[in-house]
Amino acid sequence: DAGITQSPRHKVTETGTPVTLRCHQTENHRYMYWYRQDPGHGLRLIHYSYGVKDTDKGEVSDGYSVSRSKTEDFLLTLESATSSQTSVYFCAISSDRAPNYGYTFGSGTRLTVV
Amino acid sequence: ILNVEQSPQSLHVQEGDSTNFTCSFPSSNFYALHWYRWETAKSPEALFVMTLNGDEKKKGRISATLNTKEGYSYLYIKGSQPEDSATYLCACRSSGNTPLVFGKGTRLSVIA
């Protein structure tokens, strides 16, 4: 999607290893979000950021950490990957929390933990 | 955590049929509602943002209404086409300081 990219697009990793997913935006948006998508659960919020070095936990934050040292990058780290973290991860950005501002989503990262 | 529910979970219609589906949310805890269209292997794309009771939005053959007093929104598709096949996501936020909470989506399949 224009203005927001996720890397890698696909990754296979072993249980117990750390993994970092990257979300990069060129829109200079203040807000960035990490969601995971699993069958039967829809999109669930992991962590979000409301500015550089300002982050907060979402609904399913256990086992994940995030960092935002620059406006354009929001990193999601799985500290010690488990099979339950096999999922598709979506990053989203938003310019403001005013009600008429929606999210723009990245293309997703498919992570498989074996 | 805000509870956003969508029904039905999936829907199969014939080309040319009109259809609608529902998003329910707590009426006592409402700030804004968003509808997204999500095609397989792509990213969700924004359709509508609605904030006021009685809001109606339209985009081509797709329209949506909002009832904040009773806590629901309807999405309508008139004259469904195969290209309308997608998952339609509803998301709500309870204040300006909270992220969107998504429902599980309604998967629409339009059969030619």
PDB file of C-alpha atoms in Angstrom:
ATOM      1  CA  ASP A   1       0.000   0.000   0.000  1.00  0.00           C
ATOM      2  CA  ALA A   2       1.186   3.462  -0.770  1.00  0.00           C
ATOM      3  CA  GLY A   3       2.996   5.067   2.154  1.00  0.00           C
ATOM      4  CA  ILE A   4       3.228   2.022   4.403  1.00  0.00           C
ATOM      5  CA  THR A   5       5.364  -1.069   3.989  1.00  0.00           C
ATOM      6  CA  GLN A   6       5.892  -4.129   6.149  1.00  0.00           C
ATOM      7  CA  SER A   7       8.928  -6.374   6.149  1.00  0.00           C
ATOM      8  CA  PRO A   8       9.439  -9.198   5.802  1.00  0.00           C
ATOM      9  CA  ARG A   9       6.329 -10.318   3.929  1.00  0.00           C
ATOM     10  CA  HIS A  10       6.829 -13.924   4.966  1.00  0.00           C
ATOM     11  CA  LYS A  11       8.945 -15.521   7.660  1.00  0.00           C
ATOM     12  CA  VAL A  12       9.400 -18.977   9.081  1.00  0.00           C
ATOM     13  CA  THR A  13      11.182 -19.192  12.407  1.00  0.00           C
ATOM     14  CA  GLU A  14      11.835 -21.725  15.106  1.00  0.00           C
ATOM     15  CA  THR A  15      10.247 -21.828  18.533  1.00  0.00           C
ATOM     16  CA  GLY A  16      12.239 -19.888  21.095  1.00  0.00           C
ATOM     17  CA  THR A  17      13.964 -17.515  18.689  1.00  0.00           C
ATOM     18  CA  PRO A  18      13.451 -13.751  18.744  1.00  0.00           C
ATOM     19  CA  VAL A  19      11.792 -12.202  15.704  1.00  0.00           C
ATOM     20  CA  THR A  20      11.398  -8.565  14.703  1.00  0.00           C
ATOM     21  CA  LEU A  21       8.850  -7.302  12.223  1.00  0.00           C
ATOM     22  CA  ARG A  22       9.154  -3.833  10.755  1.00  0.00           C
ATOM     23  CA  CYS A  23       6.532  -1.316   9.740  1.00  0.00           C
ATOM     24  CA  HIS A  24       7.746   1.695   7.782  1.00  0.00           C
ATOM     25  CA  GLN A  25       5.629   4.692   6.751  1.00  0.00           C
ATOM     26  CA  THR A  26       6.330   7.712   4.605  1.00  0.00           C
ATOM     27  CA  GLU A  27       3.147   9.611   5.553  1.00  0.00           C
ATOM     28  CA  ASN A  28       4.511  11.229   8.723  1.00  0.00           C
ATOM     29  CA  HIS A  29       1.438   9.936  10.594  1.00  0.00           C
ATOM     30  CA  ARG A  30       1.502  10.154  14.350  1.00  0.00           C
ATOM     31  CA  TYR A  31      -0.279   6.892  15.183  1.00  0.00           C
ATOM     32  CA  MET A  32       0.878   3.386  14.340  1.00  0.00           C
ATOM     33  CA  TYR A  33      -0.659   0.051  15.286  1.00  0.00           C
ATOM     34  CA  TRP A  34       0.164  -3.648  15.206  1.00  0.00           C
ATOM     35  CA  TYR A  35      -2.690  -6.135  14.818  1.00  0.00           C
ATOM     36  CA  ARG A  36      -2.705  -9.873  14.379  1.00  0.00           C
ATOM     37  CA  GLN A  37      -5.246 -11.724  12.306  1.00  0.00           C
ATOM     38  CA  ASP A  38      -6.278 -15.267  13.167  1.00  0.00           C
ATOM     39  CA  PRO A  39      -9.179 -17.392  11.930  1.00  0.00           C
ATOM     40  CA  GLY A  40     -12.220 -16.879  14.134  1.00  0.00           C
ATOM     41  CA  HIS A  41     -10.739 -13.846  15.867  1.00  0.00           C
ATOM     42  CA  GLY A  42     -10.651 -11.056  13.337  1.00  0.00           C
ATOM     43  CA  LEU A  43      -8.067  -8.341  13.904  1.00  0.00           C
ATOM     44  CA  ARG A  44      -6.769  -8.030  17.466  1.00  0.00           C
ATOM     45  CA  LEU A  45      -4.613  -5.177  18.691  1.00  0.00           C
ATOM     46  CA  ILE A  46      -1.151  -6.067  19.987  1.00  0.00           C
ATOM     47  CA  HIS A  47       0.477  -2.688  20.656  1.00  0.00           C
ATOM     48  CA  TYR A  48       0.136   0.827  19.371  1.00  0.00           C
ATOM     49  CA  SER A  49       2.115   4.045  19.322  1.00  0.00           C
ATOM     50  CA  TYR A  50       0.933   7.625  19.614  1.00  0.00           C
ATOM     51  CA  GLY A  51       4.303   9.225  18.992  1.00  0.00           C
ATOM     52  CA  VAL A  52       8.043   8.640  19.067  1.00  0.00           C
ATOM     53  CA  LYS A  53       8.875   6.572  22.141  1.00  0.00           C
ATOM     54  CA  ASP A  54       5.200   6.618  23.194  1.00  0.00           C
ATOM     55  CA  THR A  55       3.592   3.192  23.083  1.00  0.00           C
ATOM     56  CA  ASP A  56       0.829   1.301  24.831  1.00  0.00           C
ATOM     57  CA  LYS A  57      -0.432  -2.251  25.109  1.00  0.00           C
ATOM     58  CA  GLY A  58      -3.369  -3.694  23.263  1.00  0.00           C
ATOM     59  CA  GLU A  59      -5.633  -6.653  23.870  1.00  0.00           C
ATOM     60  CA  VAL A  60      -3.043  -9.383  23.115  1.00  0.00           C
ATOM     61  CA  SER A  61       0.310  -7.885  24.108  1.00  0.00           C
ATOM     62  CA  ASP A  62       1.795 -10.789  26.095  1.00  0.00           C
ATOM     63  CA  GLY A  63       4.968 -12.092  24.450  1.00  0.00           C
ATOM     64  CA  TYR A  64       5.402  -8.993  22.288  1.00  0.00           C
ATOM     65  CA  SER A  65       7.321  -5.757  22.659  1.00  0.00           C
ATOM     66  CA  VAL A  66       7.504  -2.708  20.423  1.00  0.00           C
ATOM     67  CA  SER A  67       9.757   0.232  19.793  1.00  0.00           C
ATOM     68  CA  ARG A  68       9.377   3.491  17.953  1.00  0.00           C
ATOM     69  CA  SER A  69      12.572   5.524  17.833  1.00  0.00           C
ATOM     70  CA  LYS A  70      11.572   7.419  14.684  1.00  0.00           C
ATOM     71  CA  THR A  71       8.223   8.625  13.391  1.00  0.00           C
ATOM     72  CA  GLU A  72       8.478   6.417  10.322  1.00  0.00           C
ATOM     73  CA  ASP A  73       9.353   3.074  11.929  1.00  0.00           C
ATOM     74  CA  PHE A  74       7.405   0.882  14.344  1.00  0.00           C
ATOM     75  CA  LEU A  75       9.052  -2.420  15.248  1.00  0.00           C
ATOM     76  CA  LEU A  76       7.280  -5.437  16.695  1.00  0.00           C
ATOM     77  CA  THR A  77       9.452  -8.000  18.487  1.00  0.00           C
ATOM     78  CA  LEU A  78       8.489 -11.476  19.529  1.00  0.00           C
ATOM     79  CA  GLU A  79      10.875 -12.013  22.377  1.00  0.00           C
ATOM     80  CA  SER A  80      10.809 -15.823  22.201  1.00  0.00           C
ATOM     81  CA  ALA A  81       8.548 -17.039  19.432  1.00  0.00           C
ATOM     82  CA  THR A  82       5.932 -19.694  20.200  1.00  0.00           C
ATOM     83  CA  SER A  83       3.661 -21.670  17.900  1.00  0.00           C
ATOM     84  CA  SER A  84       0.670 -19.672  19.186  1.00  0.00           C
ATOM     85  CA  GLN A  85       2.232 -16.607  17.582  1.00  0.00           C
ATOM     86  CA  THR A  86       1.898 -18.101  14.122  1.00  0.00           C
ATOM     87  CA  SER A  87      -0.337 -15.524  12.497  1.00  0.00           C
ATOM     88  CA  VAL A  88      -0.635 -12.770   9.929  1.00  0.00           C
ATOM     89  CA  TYR A  89       0.510  -9.444  11.349  1.00  0.00           C
ATOM     90  CA  PHE A  90      -0.828  -6.155  10.041  1.00  0.00           C
ATOM     91  CA  CYS A  91       0.529  -2.720  10.686  1.00  0.00           C
ATOM     92  CA  ALA A  92      -1.766   0.299  10.370  1.00  0.00           C
ATOM     93  CA  ILE A  93      -1.245   4.045  10.481  1.00  0.00           C
ATOM     94  CA  SER A  94      -3.515   6.950  11.272  1.00  0.00           C
ATOM     95  CA  SER A  95      -2.917  10.665  11.133  1.00  0.00           C
ATOM     96  CA  ASP A  96      -5.175  11.566  14.014  1.00  0.00           C
ATOM     97  CA  ARG A  97      -7.609  10.069  16.461  1.00  0.00           C
ATOM     98  CA  ALA A  98     -10.422  12.389  15.389  1.00  0.00           C
ATOM     99  CA  PRO A  99     -13.393  10.203  14.469  1.00  0.00           C
ATOM    100  CA  ASN A 100     -13.259  10.831  10.750  1.00  0.00           C
ATOM    101  CA  TYR A 101      -9.681   9.585  10.375  1.00  0.00           C
ATOM    102  CA  GLY A 102      -9.462   5.944   9.375  1.00  0.00           C
ATOM    103  CA  TYR A 103      -6.572   3.548   9.235  1.00  0.00           C
ATOM    104  CA  THR A 104      -4.335   2.694   6.305  1.00  0.00           C
ATOM    105  CA  PHE A 105      -3.062  -0.864   6.489  1.00  0.00           C
ATOM    106  CA  GLY A 106       0.157  -2.449   5.338  1.00  0.00           C
ATOM    107  CA  SER A 107       0.188  -5.616   3.239  1.00  0.00           C
ATOM    108  CA  GLY A 108       0.772  -7.905   6.188  1.00  0.00           C
ATOM    109  CA  THR A 109       3.522 -10.251   7.355  1.00  0.00           C
ATOM    110  CA  ARG A 110       2.787 -13.960   7.454  1.00  0.00           C
ATOM    111  CA  LEU A 111       4.771 -15.485  10.318  1.00  0.00           C
ATOM    112  CA  THR A 112       5.064 -19.201  10.883  1.00  0.00           C
ATOM    113  CA  VAL A 113       6.662 -20.509  14.071  1.00  0.00           C
ATOM    114  CA  VAL A 114       7.731 -24.152  13.814  1.00  0.00           C
TER     115      VAL A 114
ATOM    116  CA  ILE B   1     -12.587  -4.025  26.029  1.00  0.00           C
ATOM    117  CA  LEU B   2     -15.241  -2.782  23.633  1.00  0.00           C
ATOM    118  CA  ASN B   3     -17.239  -5.686  22.151  1.00  0.00           C
ATOM    119  CA  VAL B   4     -18.016  -5.349  18.453  1.00  0.00           C
ATOM    120  CA  GLU B   5     -20.120  -8.094  16.916  1.00  0.00           C
ATOM    121  CA  GLN B   6     -20.908  -8.719  13.289  1.00  0.00           C
ATOM    122  CA  SER B   7     -23.535 -10.938  11.739  1.00  0.00           C
ATOM    123  CA  PRO B   8     -23.801 -13.087   9.817  1.00  0.00           C
ATOM    124  CA  GLN B   9     -20.324 -14.601   9.866  1.00  0.00           C
ATOM    125  CA  SER B  10     -20.615 -15.490   6.174  1.00  0.00           C
ATOM    126  CA  LEU B  11     -23.072 -14.991   3.389  1.00  0.00           C
ATOM    127  CA  HIS B  12     -23.513 -16.410  -0.108  1.00  0.00           C
ATOM    128  CA  VAL B  13     -25.661 -14.494  -2.585  1.00  0.00           C
ATOM    129  CA  GLN B  14     -26.392 -14.660  -6.283  1.00  0.00           C
ATOM    130  CA  GLU B  15     -25.158 -11.968  -8.625  1.00  0.00           C
ATOM    131  CA  GLY B  16     -27.736  -9.188  -8.767  1.00  0.00           C
ATOM    132  CA  ASP B  17     -29.131  -9.829  -5.279  1.00  0.00           C
ATOM    133  CA  SER B  18     -29.122  -7.075  -2.708  1.00  0.00           C
ATOM    134  CA  THR B  19     -27.836  -7.907   0.734  1.00  0.00           C
ATOM    135  CA  ASN B  20     -27.136  -6.400   4.110  1.00  0.00           C
ATOM    136  CA  PHE B  21     -25.301  -7.244   7.271  1.00  0.00           C
ATOM    137  CA  THR B  22     -25.077  -5.920  10.792  1.00  0.00           C
ATOM    138  CA  CYS B  23     -22.532  -4.526  13.205  1.00  0.00           C
ATOM    139  CA  SER B  24     -23.509  -4.252  16.893  1.00  0.00           C
ATOM    140  CA  PHE B  25     -21.710  -2.302  19.593  1.00  0.00           C
ATOM    141  CA  PRO B  26     -22.416  -0.982  23.115  1.00  0.00           C
ATOM    142  CA  SER B  27     -24.609   2.080  22.683  1.00  0.00           C
ATOM    143  CA  SER B  28     -23.412   3.523  25.984  1.00  0.00           C
ATOM    144  CA  ASN B  29     -19.783   3.576  24.869  1.00  0.00           C
ATOM    145  CA  PHE B  30     -19.639   4.959  21.347  1.00  0.00           C
ATOM    146  CA  TYR B  31     -17.394   7.487  19.639  1.00  0.00           C
ATOM    147  CA  ALA B  32     -17.042   6.389  16.001  1.00  0.00           C
ATOM    148  CA  LEU B  33     -17.680   3.443  13.700  1.00  0.00           C
ATOM    149  CA  HIS B  34     -15.666   2.446  10.638  1.00  0.00           C
ATOM    150  CA  TRP B  35     -16.449  -0.012   7.842  1.00  0.00           C
ATOM    151  CA  TYR B  36     -13.635  -1.668   5.900  1.00  0.00           C
ATOM    152  CA  ARG B  37     -13.605  -3.912   2.850  1.00  0.00           C
ATOM    153  CA  TRP B  38     -11.021  -6.687   2.881  1.00  0.00           C
ATOM    154  CA  GLU B  39     -10.318  -8.726  -0.222  1.00  0.00           C
ATOM    155  CA  THR B  40      -8.424 -11.988   0.024  1.00  0.00           C
ATOM    156  CA  ALA B  41      -4.634 -11.526  -0.078  1.00  0.00           C
ATOM    157  CA  LYS B  42      -4.974  -7.747   0.207  1.00  0.00           C
ATOM    158  CA  SER B  43      -5.145  -5.211   3.030  1.00  0.00           C
ATOM    159  CA  PRO B  44      -8.347  -3.819   4.514  1.00  0.00           C
ATOM    160  CA  GLU B  45      -9.526  -0.662   2.756  1.00  0.00           C
ATOM    161  CA  ALA B  46     -11.663   2.010   4.365  1.00  0.00           C
ATOM    162  CA  LEU B  47     -15.259   2.341   3.188  1.00  0.00           C
ATOM    163  CA  PHE B  48     -17.011   4.641   5.652  1.00  0.00           C
ATOM    164  CA  VAL B  49     -16.515   6.465   8.925  1.00  0.00           C
ATOM    165  CA  MET B  50     -19.669   7.292  10.855  1.00  0.00           C
ATOM    166  CA  THR B  51     -20.093   9.224  14.062  1.00  0.00           C
ATOM    167  CA  LEU B  52     -23.587  10.670  14.415  1.00  0.00           C
ATOM    168  CA  ASN B  53     -26.850   8.892  15.123  1.00  0.00           C
ATOM    169  CA  GLY B  54     -28.788   8.631  11.884  1.00  0.00           C
ATOM    170  CA  ASP B  55     -25.701   8.996   9.683  1.00  0.00           C
ATOM    171  CA  GLU B  56     -26.059   7.509   6.236  1.00  0.00           C
ATOM    172  CA  LYS B  57     -23.130   7.093   3.879  1.00  0.00           C
ATOM    173  CA  LYS B  58     -23.056   5.862   0.287  1.00  0.00           C
ATOM    174  CA  LYS B  59     -20.340   4.810  -2.119  1.00  0.00           C
ATOM    175  CA  GLY B  60     -21.615   3.492  -5.419  1.00  0.00           C
ATOM    176  CA  ARG B  61     -23.803   0.452  -4.689  1.00  0.00           C
ATOM    177  CA  ILE B  62     -22.694   0.241  -1.060  1.00  0.00           C
ATOM    178  CA  SER B  63     -24.330   2.228   1.707  1.00  0.00           C
ATOM    179  CA  ALA B  64     -24.343   2.218   5.489  1.00  0.00           C
ATOM    180  CA  THR B  65     -26.524   3.520   8.292  1.00  0.00           C
ATOM    181  CA  LEU B  66     -25.817   4.140  11.947  1.00  0.00           C
ATOM    182  CA  ASN B  67     -28.050   3.946  15.028  1.00  0.00           C
ATOM    183  CA  THR B  68     -26.045   4.921  18.097  1.00  0.00           C
ATOM    184  CA  LYS B  69     -29.047   4.845  20.438  1.00  0.00           C
ATOM    185  CA  GLU B  70     -29.628   1.133  19.897  1.00  0.00           C
ATOM    186  CA  GLY B  71     -26.020   0.276  19.053  1.00  0.00           C
ATOM    187  CA  TYR B  72     -25.995  -1.004  15.485  1.00  0.00           C
ATOM    188  CA  SER B  73     -24.951  -0.194  11.951  1.00  0.00           C
ATOM    189  CA  TYR B  74     -26.137  -1.799   8.730  1.00  0.00           C
ATOM    190  CA  LEU B  75     -24.099  -2.176   5.563  1.00  0.00           C
ATOM    191  CA  TYR B  76     -26.116  -2.605   2.368  1.00  0.00           C
ATOM    192  CA  ILE B  77     -24.961  -3.760  -1.041  1.00  0.00           C
ATOM    193  CA  LYS B  78     -27.385  -3.227  -3.897  1.00  0.00           C
ATOM    194  CA  GLY B  79     -27.198  -5.525  -6.915  1.00  0.00           C
ATOM    195  CA  SER B  80     -24.226  -7.588  -5.703  1.00  0.00           C
ATOM    196  CA  GLN B  81     -21.463  -8.314  -8.195  1.00  0.00           C
ATOM    197  CA  PRO B  82     -18.725 -10.976  -8.025  1.00  0.00           C
ATOM    198  CA  GLU B  83     -16.178  -8.220  -7.376  1.00  0.00           C
ATOM    199  CA  ASP B  84     -18.038  -7.402  -4.150  1.00  0.00           C
ATOM    200  CA  SER B  85     -16.837 -10.724  -2.737  1.00  0.00           C
ATOM    201  CA  ALA B  86     -14.756  -9.823   0.300  1.00  0.00           C
ATOM    202  CA  THR B  87     -14.803  -9.712   4.070  1.00  0.00           C
ATOM    203  CA  TYR B  88     -16.485  -6.600   5.447  1.00  0.00           C
ATOM    204  CA  LEU B  89     -15.070  -5.417   8.759  1.00  0.00           C
ATOM    205  CA  CYS B  90     -16.723  -3.152  11.256  1.00  0.00           C
ATOM    206  CA  ALA B  91     -14.614  -1.349  13.856  1.00  0.00           C
ATOM    207  CA  CYS B  92     -15.526   0.977  16.705  1.00  0.00           C
ATOM    208  CA  ARG B  93     -13.806   3.207  19.183  1.00  0.00           C
ATOM    209  CA  SER B  94     -15.223   4.352  22.500  1.00  0.00           C
ATOM    210  CA  SER B  95     -13.287   7.607  22.709  1.00  0.00           C
ATOM    211  CA  GLY B  96     -10.789   9.704  20.822  1.00  0.00           C
ATOM    212  CA  ASN B  97      -8.000   8.200  22.903  1.00  0.00           C
ATOM    213  CA  THR B  98      -8.638   4.543  22.131  1.00  0.00           C
ATOM    214  CA  PRO B  99      -7.662   2.499  19.065  1.00  0.00           C
ATOM    215  CA  LEU B 100     -10.240   0.836  16.865  1.00  0.00           C
ATOM    216  CA  VAL B 101     -11.675  -2.479  18.031  1.00  0.00           C
ATOM    217  CA  PHE B 102     -12.628  -4.727  15.142  1.00  0.00           C
ATOM    218  CA  GLY B 103     -15.427  -7.210  14.776  1.00  0.00           C
ATOM    219  CA  LYS B 104     -14.714 -10.606  13.273  1.00  0.00           C
ATOM    220  CA  GLY B 105     -16.116  -9.606   9.904  1.00  0.00           C
ATOM    221  CA  THR B 106     -18.778 -10.830   7.516  1.00  0.00           C
ATOM    222  CA  ARG B 107     -17.446 -12.830   4.575  1.00  0.00           C
ATOM    223  CA  LEU B 108     -19.520 -12.210   1.456  1.00  0.00           C
ATOM    224  CA  SER B 109     -19.360 -14.495  -1.578  1.00  0.00           C
ATOM    225  CA  VAL B 110     -21.220 -13.409  -4.696  1.00  0.00           C
ATOM    226  CA  ILE B 111     -21.899 -16.238  -7.099  1.00  0.00           C
ATOM    227  CA  ALA B 112     -22.075 -15.390 -10.797  1.00  0.00           C
TER     228      ALA B 112
END
